[in-house]
Amino acid sequence: MGARGPHDDFDAARAVAEAALAALNRGDLAAARALVDDRLEHITRDGPVSGSDRLLGELSTQLERWTIGYELEELIDAGEGALVAALKVERRSRETDRLEWRAWPAIVFRVLGGKTVFF
């Protein structure tokens, strides 16, 4: 579980990543939550956090102000169950639809039993 340990194979993890991004692009946090394990290990600027509530809470707060679009540019099998998602992310104002932020982050994650366990 988490950063190391058992994990789903690459194709199963890809399906979870694609489904999660599709849910986030729709603003459907309930569908995204269904793809995240309650015991998620989430690495933040403040250090590691356990549980899915903080990650999903942060996303919920952002979606109140912005429309966020996620595009999976590449998914890399990093070995030992780790995947690296190279994304293009755009954040637009809900009021004006003006593009306010664009970034190309790379996110390391692991999936177990069809749910993200490390992010």
N, CA, C and O atoms as a MOPAC input file, in Angstrom:
PM7 MOZYME 1SCF
protein

 N      0.84500 1    -1.18200 1     0.00000 1
 C      0.00000 1     0.00000 1     0.00000 1
 C      0.88000 1     1.23000 1     0.00000 1
 O      1.98800 1     1.19500 1     0.53500 1
 N      0.41800 1     2.30400 1    -0.58000 1
 C      1.13400 1     3.56800 1    -0.52700 1
 C      2.29500 1     3.62900 1    -1.49900 1
 O      2.22900 1     3.10600 1    -2.61100 1
 N      3.37200 1     4.28700 1    -1.04800 1
 C      4.51600 1     4.53800 1    -1.91600 1
 C      5.16100 1     3.25600 1    -2.40600 1
 O      5.67600 1     3.21500 1    -3.52300 1
 N      5.14500 1     2.22200 1    -1.60500 1
 C      5.70900 1     0.93800 1    -2.00100 1
 C      4.69500 1    -0.14400 1    -1.64100 1
 O      3.79700 1     0.07800 1    -0.82900 1
 N      4.84400 1    -1.28600 1    -2.23800 1
 C      3.95400 1    -2.37700 1    -1.88600 1
 C      3.17800 1    -2.87200 1    -3.06700 1
 O      3.50200 1    -2.53400 1    -4.20600 1
 N      2.15400 1    -3.67000 1    -2.82500 1
 C      1.39400 1    -4.25100 1    -3.93600 1
 C      0.73300 1    -3.15300 1    -4.77100 1
 O      0.48500 1    -2.04700 1    -4.29200 1
 N      0.45700 1    -3.48900 1    -6.03200 1
 C     -0.11900 1    -2.50000 1    -6.93200 1
 C     -0.77200 1    -3.20400 1    -8.11600 1
 O     -0.51200 1    -4.37700 1    -8.38400 1
 N     -1.61900 1    -2.46700 1    -8.81300 1
 C     -2.25000 1    -2.97700 1   -10.02500 1
 C     -1.25300 1    -2.88900 1   -11.18500 1
 O     -0.25700 1    -2.17100 1   -11.10000 1
 N     -1.52500 1    -3.62000 1   -12.25800 1
 C     -0.64000 1    -3.54600 1   -13.41700 1
 C     -0.83900 1    -2.22700 1   -14.16300 1
 O     -1.76600 1    -1.47000 1   -13.87800 1
 N      0.03700 1    -1.97400 1   -15.10900 1
 C      0.06200 1    -0.69800 1   -15.82100 1
 C     -1.27000 1    -0.40100 1   -16.51200 1
 O     -1.78000 1     0.71300 1   -16.40200 1
 N     -1.83200 1    -1.36500 1   -17.21100 1
 C     -3.07800 1    -1.11700 1   -17.94900 1
 C     -4.23300 1    -0.78800 1   -17.01200 1
 O     -5.03600 1     0.09900 1   -17.30200 1
 N     -4.32000 1    -1.49600 1   -15.89400 1
 C     -5.38000 1    -1.21000 1   -14.92200 1
 C     -5.18500 1     0.17300 1   -14.31000 1
 O     -6.14900 1     0.91200 1   -14.11200 1
 N     -3.93800 1     0.51900 1   -14.01400 1
 C     -3.65900 1     1.83800 1   -13.44500 1
 C     -3.95300 1     2.93800 1   -14.46300 1
 O     -4.45000 1     4.00300 1   -14.09700 1
 N     -3.65000 1     2.68800 1   -15.73300 1
 C     -3.96300 1     3.66600 1   -16.78400 1
 C     -5.46700 1     3.92900 1   -16.82900 1
 O     -5.90000 1     5.07500 1   -16.94300 1
 N     -6.25000 1     2.87400 1   -16.74000 1
 C     -7.70700 1     3.02500 1   -16.77300 1
 C     -8.19100 1     3.89300 1   -15.60900 1
 O     -9.08300 1     4.72400 1   -15.77800 1
 N     -7.60300 1     3.69700 1   -14.43600 1
 C     -7.97200 1     4.51200 1   -13.27000 1
 C     -7.58200 1     5.96900 1   -13.50900 1
 O     -8.37500 1     6.87200 1   -13.24000 1
 N     -6.37600 1     6.20600 1   -14.00800 1
 C     -5.92100 1     7.57600 1   -14.27400 1
 C     -6.83600 1     8.26500 1   -15.27800 1
 O     -7.23300 1     9.41300 1   -15.07700 1
 N     -7.16600 1     7.57400 1   -16.34700 1
 C     -8.02700 1     8.16900 1   -17.37300 1
 C     -9.43200 1     8.44800 1   -16.82900 1
 O    -10.01700 1     9.48900 1   -17.12900 1
 N     -9.96700 1     7.53200 1   -16.04000 1
 C    -11.30100 1     7.72800 1   -15.45700 1
 C    -11.28700 1     8.88900 1   -14.45800 1
 O    -12.23000 1     9.67900 1   -14.40700 1
 N    -10.22200 1     8.98800 1   -13.67100 1
 C    -10.12500 1    10.07300 1   -12.68700 1
 C    -10.04900 1    11.42700 1   -13.38600 1
 O    -10.72500 1    12.37500 1   -12.98500 1
 N     -9.23400 1    11.51800 1   -14.42400 1
 C     -9.12600 1    12.78900 1   -15.14600 1
 C    -10.43500 1    13.14900 1   -15.83900 1
 O    -10.81400 1    14.32000 1   -15.86700 1
 N    -11.12400 1    12.17200 1   -16.39100 1
 C    -12.42800 1    12.43600 1   -17.01600 1
 C    -13.42000 1    12.95700 1   -15.97600 1
 O    -14.16800 1    13.89700 1   -16.24500 1
 N    -13.42400 1    12.34400 1   -14.78500 1
 C    -14.31800 1    12.80200 1   -13.71300 1
 C    -13.97000 1    14.22400 1   -13.29200 1
 O    -14.85800 1    15.05700 1   -13.11200 1
 N    -12.67900 1    14.50000 1   -13.13300 1
 C    -12.27000 1    15.85300 1   -12.73900 1
 C    -12.61100 1    16.87600 1   -13.81200 1
 O    -13.00300 1    17.99900 1   -13.49300 1
 N    -12.46800 1    16.50500 1   -15.07300 1
 C    -12.82500 1    17.42300 1   -16.15900 1
 C    -14.31200 1    17.73400 1   -16.17100 1
 O    -14.71500 1    18.80400 1   -16.62800 1
 N    -15.13900 1    16.81100 1   -15.67400 1
 C    -16.58600 1    17.04700 1   -15.55800 1
 C    -16.92600 1    17.78500 1   -14.26400 1
 O    -18.05700 1    18.23500 1   -14.07900 1
 N    -15.94000 1    17.90800 1   -13.36800 1
 C    -16.19500 1    18.49100 1   -12.05300 1
 C    -16.93600 1    17.53200 1   -11.15100 1
 O    -17.58600 1    17.95800 1   -10.19600 1
 N    -16.85000 1    16.24500 1   -11.43600 1
 C    -17.58000 1    15.21300 1   -10.69800 1
 C    -16.68200 1    14.62600 1    -9.60200 1
 O    -16.02900 1    13.60100 1    -9.80000 1
 N    -16.66300 1    15.28900 1    -8.45500 1
 C    -15.80300 1    14.84100 1    -7.36200 1
 C    -16.26900 1    13.52000 1    -6.76400 1
 O    -15.45300 1    12.77500 1    -6.22100 1
 N    -17.54500 1    13.21300 1    -6.84800 1
 C    -18.03100 1    11.92200 1    -6.33200 1
 C    -17.42800 1    10.77900 1    -7.14800 1
 O    -17.01000 1     9.76800 1    -6.58300 1
 N    -17.38100 1    10.93200 1    -8.46100 1
 C    -16.78400 1     9.89900 1    -9.31100 1
 C    -15.27800 1     9.82200 1    -9.07200 1
 O    -14.70800 1     8.73100 1    -9.06100 1
 N    -14.63300 1    10.96500 1    -8.88200 1
 C    -13.19300 1    10.97500 1    -8.59400 1
 C    -12.91800 1    10.31000 1    -7.24600 1
 O    -11.96400 1     9.54400 1    -7.11000 1
 N    -13.75900 1    10.60700 1    -6.24900 1
 C    -13.58400 1    10.02000 1    -4.90700 1
 C    -13.67600 1     8.49700 1    -4.96600 1
 O    -12.97400 1     7.80900 1    -4.22600 1
 N    -14.52600 1     7.96700 1    -5.83100 1
 C    -14.68800 1     6.51700 1    -5.94800 1
 C    -13.40800 1     5.84300 1    -6.44700 1
 O    -13.26300 1     4.62800 1    -6.31800 1
 N    -12.47900 1     6.61600 1    -7.01400 1
 C    -11.22900 1     6.07700 1    -7.55700 1
 C    -10.03600 1     6.31800 1    -6.62900 1
 O     -8.89300 1     6.06100 1    -7.00400 1
 N    -10.30800 1     6.81400 1    -5.41300 1
 C     -9.26100 1     7.11300 1    -4.44400 1
 C     -9.51100 1     6.29700 1    -3.17700 1
 O    -10.60100 1     6.33100 1    -2.60800 1
 N     -8.48900 1     5.56700 1    -2.74900 1
 C     -8.59100 1     4.77600 1    -1.52800 1
 C     -8.66800 1     5.70300 1    -0.31700 1
 O     -7.98800 1     6.72800 1    -0.27100 1
 N     -9.49900 1     5.34200 1     0.66500 1
 C     -9.63400 1     6.16200 1     1.87300 1
 C     -8.32300 1     6.30100 1     2.62900 1
 O     -8.14000 1     7.24900 1     3.39200 1
 N     -7.40200 1     5.34800 1     2.41600 1
 C     -6.10800 1     5.38400 1     3.10800 1
 C     -5.01800 1     5.99600 1     2.23300 1
 O     -3.83400 1     5.75300 1     2.46700 1
 N     -5.39600 1     6.78000 1     1.23900 1
 C     -4.45200 1     7.40400 1     0.32000 1
 C     -3.28300 1     8.03500 1     1.06600 1
 O     -3.46800 1     8.70700 1     2.08100 1
 N     -2.07900 1     7.81100 1     0.54900 1
 C     -0.89900 1     8.54000 1     1.01700 1
 C     -0.66000 1     9.65000 1     0.00100 1
 O     -0.32900 1     9.38200 1    -1.15400 1
 N     -0.82700 1    10.88100 1     0.43100 1
 C     -0.75800 1    12.04800 1    -0.44500 1
 C      0.40600 1    12.91600 1     0.02300 1
 O      0.43600 1    13.35900 1     1.17100 1
 N      1.35400 1    13.15500 1    -0.86400 1
 C      2.50700 1    13.97800 1    -0.51900 1
 C      2.18200 1    15.42300 1    -0.88800 1
 O      1.86600 1    15.72500 1    -2.03900 1
 N      2.26400 1    16.31000 1     0.10000 1
 C      1.95400 1    17.72900 1    -0.09200 1
 C      3.20000 1    18.56700 1     0.16000 1
 O      4.24900 1    18.04400 1     0.53400 1
 N      3.07100 1    19.86400 1    -0.04700 1
 C      4.17300 1    20.77900 1     0.29100 1
 C      4.51300 1    20.71600 1     1.77500 1
 O      5.64300 1    20.98700 1     2.18000 1
 N      3.52300 1    20.35500 1     2.57000 1
 C      3.69800 1    20.27600 1     4.02400 1
 C      4.17400 1    18.90900 1     4.48900 1
 O      4.36500 1    18.69400 1     5.68600 1
 N      4.36800 1    17.98100 1     3.55400 1
 C      4.78800 1    16.63100 1     3.90500 1
 C      3.68500 1    15.63400 1     3.61300 1
 O      2.66700 1    15.99200 1     3.02000 1
 N      3.87400 1    14.37600 1     4.02600 1
 C      2.87800 1    13.33800 1     3.73500 1
 C      1.60500 1    13.49700 1     4.56500 1
 O      1.64200 1    13.87600 1     5.73600 1
 N      0.49200 1    13.19700 1     3.92600 1
 C     -0.82300 1    13.24800 1     4.56700 1
 C     -1.51600 1    11.92200 1     4.26600 1
 O     -1.44500 1    11.42800 1     3.14100 1
 N     -2.17800 1    11.35000 1     5.25200 1
 C     -2.92000 1    10.10800 1     5.04900 1
 C     -4.40500 1    10.40400 1     4.92300 1
 O     -4.94000 1    11.26500 1     5.62200 1
 N     -5.05900 1     9.68700 1     4.03100 1
 C     -6.49300 1     9.83900 1     3.83600 1
 C     -6.80800 1    10.66200 1     2.60100 1
 O     -5.99800 1    11.47600 1     2.15600 1
 N     -7.97200 1    10.44400 1     2.06400 1
 C     -8.37600 1    11.10600 1     0.82500 1
 C     -9.03100 1    12.46400 1     1.05700 1
 O     -9.15100 1    13.25200 1     0.11900 1
 N     -9.45300 1    12.75200 1     2.27200 1
 C    -10.23100 1    13.96700 1     2.52300 1
 C     -9.49300 1    15.25300 1     2.17200 1
 O    -10.08600 1    16.16300 1     1.59200 1
 N     -8.21900 1    15.34300 1     2.51300 1
 C     -7.49700 1    16.59400 1     2.25000 1
 C     -7.38000 1    16.84100 1     0.74900 1
 O     -7.67300 1    17.94000 1     0.27700 1
 N     -6.95200 1    15.82400 1    -0.00400 1
 C     -6.80700 1    15.98200 1    -1.44700 1
 C     -8.12400 1    16.39000 1    -2.09100 1
 O     -8.17100 1    17.33800 1    -2.87400 1
 N     -9.18400 1    15.67900 1    -1.76400 1
 C    -10.48100 1    15.97400 1    -2.37500 1
 C    -11.05400 1    17.28900 1    -1.86500 1
 O    -11.77400 1    17.97400 1    -2.59100 1
 N    -10.74400 1    17.64800 1    -0.62800 1
 C    -11.16000 1    18.94600 1    -0.10200 1
 C    -10.48700 1    20.08900 1    -0.84200 1
 O    -11.12300 1    21.09600 1    -1.15300 1
 N     -9.19000 1    19.93000 1    -1.12500 1
 C     -8.46900 1    20.95500 1    -1.88000 1
 C     -9.04800 1    21.10100 1    -3.28400 1
 O     -9.21900 1    22.21700 1    -3.77500 1
 N     -9.34900 1    19.98000 1    -3.92600 1
 C     -9.95100 1    20.04100 1    -5.25900 1
 C    -11.31500 1    20.71300 1    -5.22700 1
 O    -11.63700 1    21.51100 1    -6.10800 1
 N    -12.11300 1    20.39600 1    -4.22200 1
 C    -13.43200 1    20.99300 1    -4.08800 1
 C    -13.33900 1    22.50500 1    -3.93500 1
 O    -14.10500 1    23.24400 1    -4.55300 1
 N    -12.41400 1    22.95700 1    -3.12200 1
 C    -12.21400 1    24.39600 1    -2.90900 1
 C    -11.81500 1    25.07600 1    -4.21700 1
 O    -12.32100 1    26.15100 1    -4.53900 1
 N    -10.91400 1    24.45400 1    -4.96400 1
 C    -10.49000 1    25.03500 1    -6.24000 1
 C    -11.64700 1    25.10400 1    -7.23400 1
 O    -11.78200 1    26.09100 1    -7.95800 1
 N    -12.48200 1    24.06500 1    -7.27500 1
 C    -13.58000 1    24.02700 1    -8.24100 1
 C    -14.66800 1    25.05200 1    -7.94500 1
 O    -15.47700 1    25.35900 1    -8.82100 1
 N    -14.70200 1    25.58500 1    -6.73000 1
 C    -15.64600 1    26.65600 1    -6.42600 1
 C    -15.29700 1    27.92100 1    -7.20300 1
 O    -16.18400 1    28.69100 1    -7.57200 1
 N    -14.02600 1    28.13400 1    -7.44800 1
 C    -13.55200 1    29.36800 1    -8.08000 1
 C    -13.18100 1    29.18900 1    -9.54600 1
 O    -13.34100 1    30.11200 1   -10.34400 1
 N    -12.68400 1    27.99800 1    -9.90500 1
 C    -12.16700 1    27.77500 1   -11.25100 1
 C    -12.77900 1    26.54300 1   -11.90400 1
 O    -13.26100 1    25.62900 1   -11.23400 1
 N    -12.74400 1    26.54900 1   -13.21600 1
 C    -12.95800 1    25.35700 1   -14.01700 1
 C    -11.56900 1    24.85000 1   -14.34200 1
 O    -10.73800 1    25.60900 1   -14.83900 1
 N    -11.30200 1    23.59400 1   -14.07400 1
 C     -9.96600 1    23.06200 1   -14.27800 1
 C    -10.02600 1    21.95700 1   -15.32400 1
 O    -10.83400 1    21.03400 1   -15.22900 1
 N     -9.16300 1    22.06900 1   -16.31200 1
 C     -9.07900 1    21.06200 1   -17.36700 1
 C     -7.77800 1    20.30200 1   -17.26000 1
 O     -6.70800 1    20.89700 1   -17.12900 1
 N     -7.87000 1    18.97700 1   -17.31600 1
 C     -6.70600 1    18.10300 1   -17.22100 1
 C     -6.56400 1    17.32800 1   -18.52400 1
 O     -7.52600 1    16.73600 1   -19.01300 1
 N     -5.36300 1    17.33600 1   -19.07900 1
 C     -5.08600 1    16.56100 1   -20.28600 1
 C     -3.87900 1    15.66200 1   -20.01300 1
 O     -2.79700 1    16.14500 1   -19.68200 1
 N     -4.07700 1    14.36300 1   -20.15500 1
 C     -2.98400 1    13.41300 1   -19.97600 1
 C     -2.14200 1    13.42100 1   -21.24600 1
 O     -2.59400 1    12.97700 1   -22.30200 1
 N     -0.91900 1    13.92500 1   -21.13900 1
 C     -0.03600 1    13.97300 1   -22.30200 1
 C      0.77000 1    12.68900 1   -22.45100 1
 O      1.03800 1    12.24500 1   -23.56800 1
 N      1.15600 1    12.09100 1   -21.32400 1
 C      1.91700 1    10.84800 1   -21.37800 1
 C      1.78800 1    10.14000 1   -20.03700 1
 O      1.72900 1    10.78100 1   -18.98700 1
 N      1.74400 1     8.82200 1   -20.08100 1
 C      1.74100 1     8.01800 1   -18.86900 1
 C      2.92900 1     7.07200 1   -18.95800 1
 O      3.04300 1     6.28600 1   -19.89900 1
 N      3.80700 1     7.15500 1   -17.97500 1
 C      5.06400 1     6.42700 1   -18.00000 1
 C      5.06100 1     5.37100 1   -16.89700 1
 O      4.74300 1     5.66500 1   -15.74400 1
 N      5.41300 1     4.15700 1   -17.25800 1
 C      5.57700 1     3.08200 1   -16.27500 1
 C      6.96200 1     3.25000 1   -15.66300 1
 O      7.96900 1     3.00100 1   -16.32600 1
 N      7.01600 1     3.66800 1   -14.40600 1
 C      8.29100 1     3.93000 1   -13.73300 1
 C      8.81100 1     2.70700 1   -12.99200 1
 O      9.85200 1     2.78200 1   -12.34000 1
 N      8.10900 1     1.58600 1   -13.07900 1
 C      8.54600 1     0.36100 1   -12.42000 1
 C      8.06200 1     0.27800 1   -10.98800 1
 O      7.69600 1     1.28500 1   -10.38200 1
 N      8.06600 1    -0.93600 1   -10.45200 1
 C      7.63200 1    -1.20800 1    -9.08800 1
 C      6.23500 1    -0.63800 1    -8.79900 1
 O      5.94100 1    -0.25000 1    -7.66900 1
 N      5.38400 1    -0.59100 1    -9.82100 1
 C      4.01400 1    -0.13100 1    -9.64400 1
 C      3.82200 1     1.36200 1    -9.71000 1
 O      2.68900 1     1.84000 1    -9.64800 1
 N      4.90700 1     2.11800 1    -9.83600 1
 C      4.79700 1     3.58000 1    -9.91700 1
 C      4.52200 1     4.00200 1   -11.34800 1
 O      5.08700 1     3.45000 1   -12.29200 1
 N      3.66700 1     4.96600 1   -11.49300 1
 C      3.39600 1     5.57000 1   -12.79000 1
 C      3.63700 1     7.06400 1   -12.66500 1
 O      3.43800 1     7.65800 1   -11.60500 1
 N      4.07000 1     7.65800 1   -13.77200 1
 C      4.25700 1     9.10500 1   -13.82000 1
 C      3.30300 1     9.62400 1   -14.88600 1
 O      3.38200 1     9.24100 1   -16.05300 1
 N      2.41100 1    10.49300 1   -14.46800 1
 C      1.46600 1    11.11100 1   -15.39100 1
 C      1.98700 1    12.50100 1   -15.73400 1
 O      2.11100 1    13.36300 1   -14.86500 1
 N      2.29000 1    12.70500 1   -17.01400 1
 C      2.67000 1    14.03100 1   -17.50200 1
 C      1.38500 1    14.68500 1   -17.98400 1
 O      0.73600 1    14.19700 1   -18.90900 1
 N      1.02600 1    15.78800 1   -17.35200 1
 C     -0.26000 1    16.43300 1   -17.60400 1
 C     -0.09800 1    17.84600 1   -18.14100 1
 O      0.93600 1    18.48700 1   -17.95400 1
 N     -1.12300 1    18.30700 1   -18.80000 1
 C     -1.30400 1    19.72900 1   -19.07700 1
 C     -2.54300 1    20.12000 1   -18.27700 1
 O     -3.59600 1    19.49800 1   -18.41200 1
 N     -2.41500 1    21.14400 1   -17.45100 1
 C     -3.52300 1    21.56800 1   -16.60100 1
 C     -3.80200 1    23.04200 1   -16.86800 1
 O     -2.89400 1    23.87300 1   -16.85100 1
 N     -5.06200 1    23.35100 1   -17.11300 1
 C     -5.47700 1    24.74000 1   -17.30200 1
 C     -6.57300 1    25.08500 1   -16.30000 1
 O     -7.50900 1    24.31500 1   -16.08300 1
 N     -6.43300 1    26.24600 1   -15.70600 1
 C     -7.41800 1    26.71100 1   -14.73300 1
 C     -8.02000 1    28.00600 1   -15.26900 1
 O     -7.30500 1    28.95900 1   -15.58000 1
 N     -9.36000 1    28.02100 1   -15.37300 1
 C    -10.08700 1    29.18900 1   -15.89400 1
 C    -11.03500 1    29.73900 1   -14.83400 1
 O    -11.59900 1    28.99500 1   -14.03200 1
 N    -11.19100 1    31.03600 1   -14.85100 1
 C    -12.11600 1    31.70100 1   -13.94200 1
 C    -13.53900 1    31.24200 1   -14.23400 1
 O    -13.95500 1    31.20900 1   -15.39200 1
 N    -14.29000 1    30.88500 1   -13.19000 1
 C    -15.70500 1    30.52700 1   -13.38200 1
 C    -16.50900 1    31.75600 1   -13.79300 1
 O    -17.50600 1    31.63000 1   -14.50400 1
 N    -16.08800 1    32.95200 1   -13.35100 1
 C    -16.83400 1    34.18500 1   -13.66100 1
 C    -16.61900 1    34.65200 1   -15.09500 1
 O    -17.56900 1    35.05000 1   -15.76800 1
 N    -15.36800 1    34.60500 1   -15.56600 1
 C    -15.04500 1    35.20900 1   -16.86300 1
 C    -14.62700 1    34.20600 1   -17.93100 1
 O    -14.54700 1    34.56100 1   -19.10700 1
 N    -14.36100 1    32.97200 1   -17.55100 1
 C    -13.81700 1    31.93300 1   -18.42600 1
 C    -12.42000 1    32.28900 1   -18.93600 1
 O    -11.92200 1    31.67700 1   -19.88100 1
 N    -11.79700 1    33.27500 1   -18.30700 1
 C    -10.44300 1    33.69000 1   -18.67700 1
 C     -9.42500 1    32.67800 1   -18.15500 1
 O     -9.50000 1    32.24100 1   -17.00700 1
 N     -8.47200 1    32.31500 1   -19.01600 1
 C     -7.39700 1    31.42600 1   -18.60300 1
 C     -6.53800 1    32.15500 1   -17.58000 1
 O     -6.00200 1    33.22500 1   -17.86600 1
 N     -6.40600 1    31.57500 1   -16.38100 1
 C     -5.64900 1    32.22200 1   -15.31600 1
 C     -4.35000 1    31.49800 1   -15.00400 1
 O     -3.43900 1    32.07800 1   -14.41300 1
 N     -4.26100 1    30.23400 1   -15.40000 1
 C     -3.07800 1    29.46300 1   -15.01700 1
 C     -2.96900 1    28.25300 1   -15.92300 1
 O     -3.96900 1    27.61100 1   -16.24300 1
 N     -1.74000 1    27.94600 1   -16.33500 1
 C     -1.47800 1    26.76200 1   -17.14400 1
 C     -0.16400 1    26.16400 1   -16.64400 1
 O      0.80000 1    26.89100 1   -16.40000 1
 N     -0.12700 1    24.84800 1   -16.49200 1
 C      1.08300 1    24.18400 1   -16.01900 1
 C      1.17000 1    22.79900 1   -16.63700 1
 O      0.18700 1    22.26800 1   -17.15300 1
 N      2.36000 1    22.22700 1   -16.57700 1
 C      2.61600 1    20.89000 1   -17.09500 1
 C      3.25800 1    20.05400 1   -15.98500 1
 O      4.45100 1    19.75700 1   -16.04600 1
 N      2.47500 1    19.67500 1   -14.97700 1
 C      3.05500 1    18.90300 1   -13.87100 1
 C      3.24900 1    17.43800 1   -14.24400 1
 O      2.61400 1    16.91500 1   -15.16100 1
 N      4.12800 1    16.80800 1   -13.51800 1
 C      4.30400 1    15.36000 1   -13.58700 1
 C      3.94500 1    14.82800 1   -12.20500 1
 O      4.47500 1    15.29600 1   -11.19700 1
 N      3.05300 1    13.85900 1   -12.15700 1
 C      2.55300 1    13.33700 1   -10.89300 1
 C      2.86900 1    11.84800 1   -10.81000 1
 O      2.56900 1    11.08400 1   -11.72700 1
 N      3.47000 1    11.45300 1    -9.70900 1
 C      3.75800 1    10.04600 1    -9.45500 1
 C      2.59900 1     9.46600 1    -8.65300 1
 O      2.15600 1    10.06700 1    -7.67400 1
 N      2.11100 1     8.30700 1    -9.06300 1
 C      1.01800 1     7.67900 1    -8.31900 1
 C      1.09100 1     6.17500 1    -8.44000 1
 O      1.78100 1     5.63100 1    -9.30200 1
 N      0.35300 1     5.50500 1    -7.54200 1
 C      0.20000 1     4.05100 1    -7.56200 1
 C     -1.27600 1     3.72000 1    -7.37400 1
 O     -2.02300 1     4.45400 1    -6.72700 1
 N     -1.67300 1     2.59400 1    -7.95900 1
 C     -3.05800 1     2.13600 1    -7.89800 1
 C     -3.07500 1     0.71200 1    -7.35700 1
 O     -2.24900 1    -0.11900 1    -7.73400 1
 N     -4.02100 1     0.44800 1    -6.47600 1
 C     -4.21400 1    -0.90200 1    -5.94200 1
 C     -5.71000 1    -1.17300 1    -5.86300 1
 O     -6.45200 1    -0.38700 1    -5.27300 1
 N     -6.15100 1    -2.25400 1    -6.43900 1
 C     -7.56800 1    -2.60400 1    -6.40900 1
 C     -8.45200 1    -1.57800 1    -7.09500 1
 O     -9.59400 1    -1.35900 1    -6.69200 1
 N     -7.90900 1    -0.94300 1    -8.14800 1
 C     -8.69600 1     0.03000 1    -8.90200 1
 C     -8.82500 1     1.38800 1    -8.23500 1
 O     -9.62600 1     2.22100 1    -8.66000 1
 N     -8.03400 1     1.61400 1    -7.18600 1
 C     -8.08700 1     2.91700 1    -6.50100 1
 C     -6.68100 1     3.46100 1    -6.29300 1
 O     -5.73600 1     2.70300 1    -6.07200 1
 N     -6.55500 1     4.76700 1    -6.36400 1
 C     -5.26200 1     5.40100 1    -6.13500 1
 C     -4.91900 1     5.29700 1    -4.64900 1
 O     -5.71400 1     5.67400 1    -3.78700 1
 N     -3.72100 1     4.77900 1    -4.36400 1
 C     -3.28600 1     4.61200 1    -2.97800 1
 C     -2.10500 1     5.51800 1    -2.62900 1
 O     -1.79500 1     5.72500 1    -1.45600 1
 N     -1.44600 1     6.06000 1    -3.67000 1
 C     -0.31400 1     6.96700 1    -3.45700 1
 C     -0.38500 1     8.03600 1    -4.52500 1
 O     -0.59400 1     7.74000 1    -5.70200 1
 N     -0.20800 1     9.29400 1    -4.10700 1
 C     -0.29600 1    10.42300 1    -5.03400 1
 C      0.68400 1    11.48200 1    -4.58500 1
 O      0.78900 1    12.53300 1    -5.21600 1

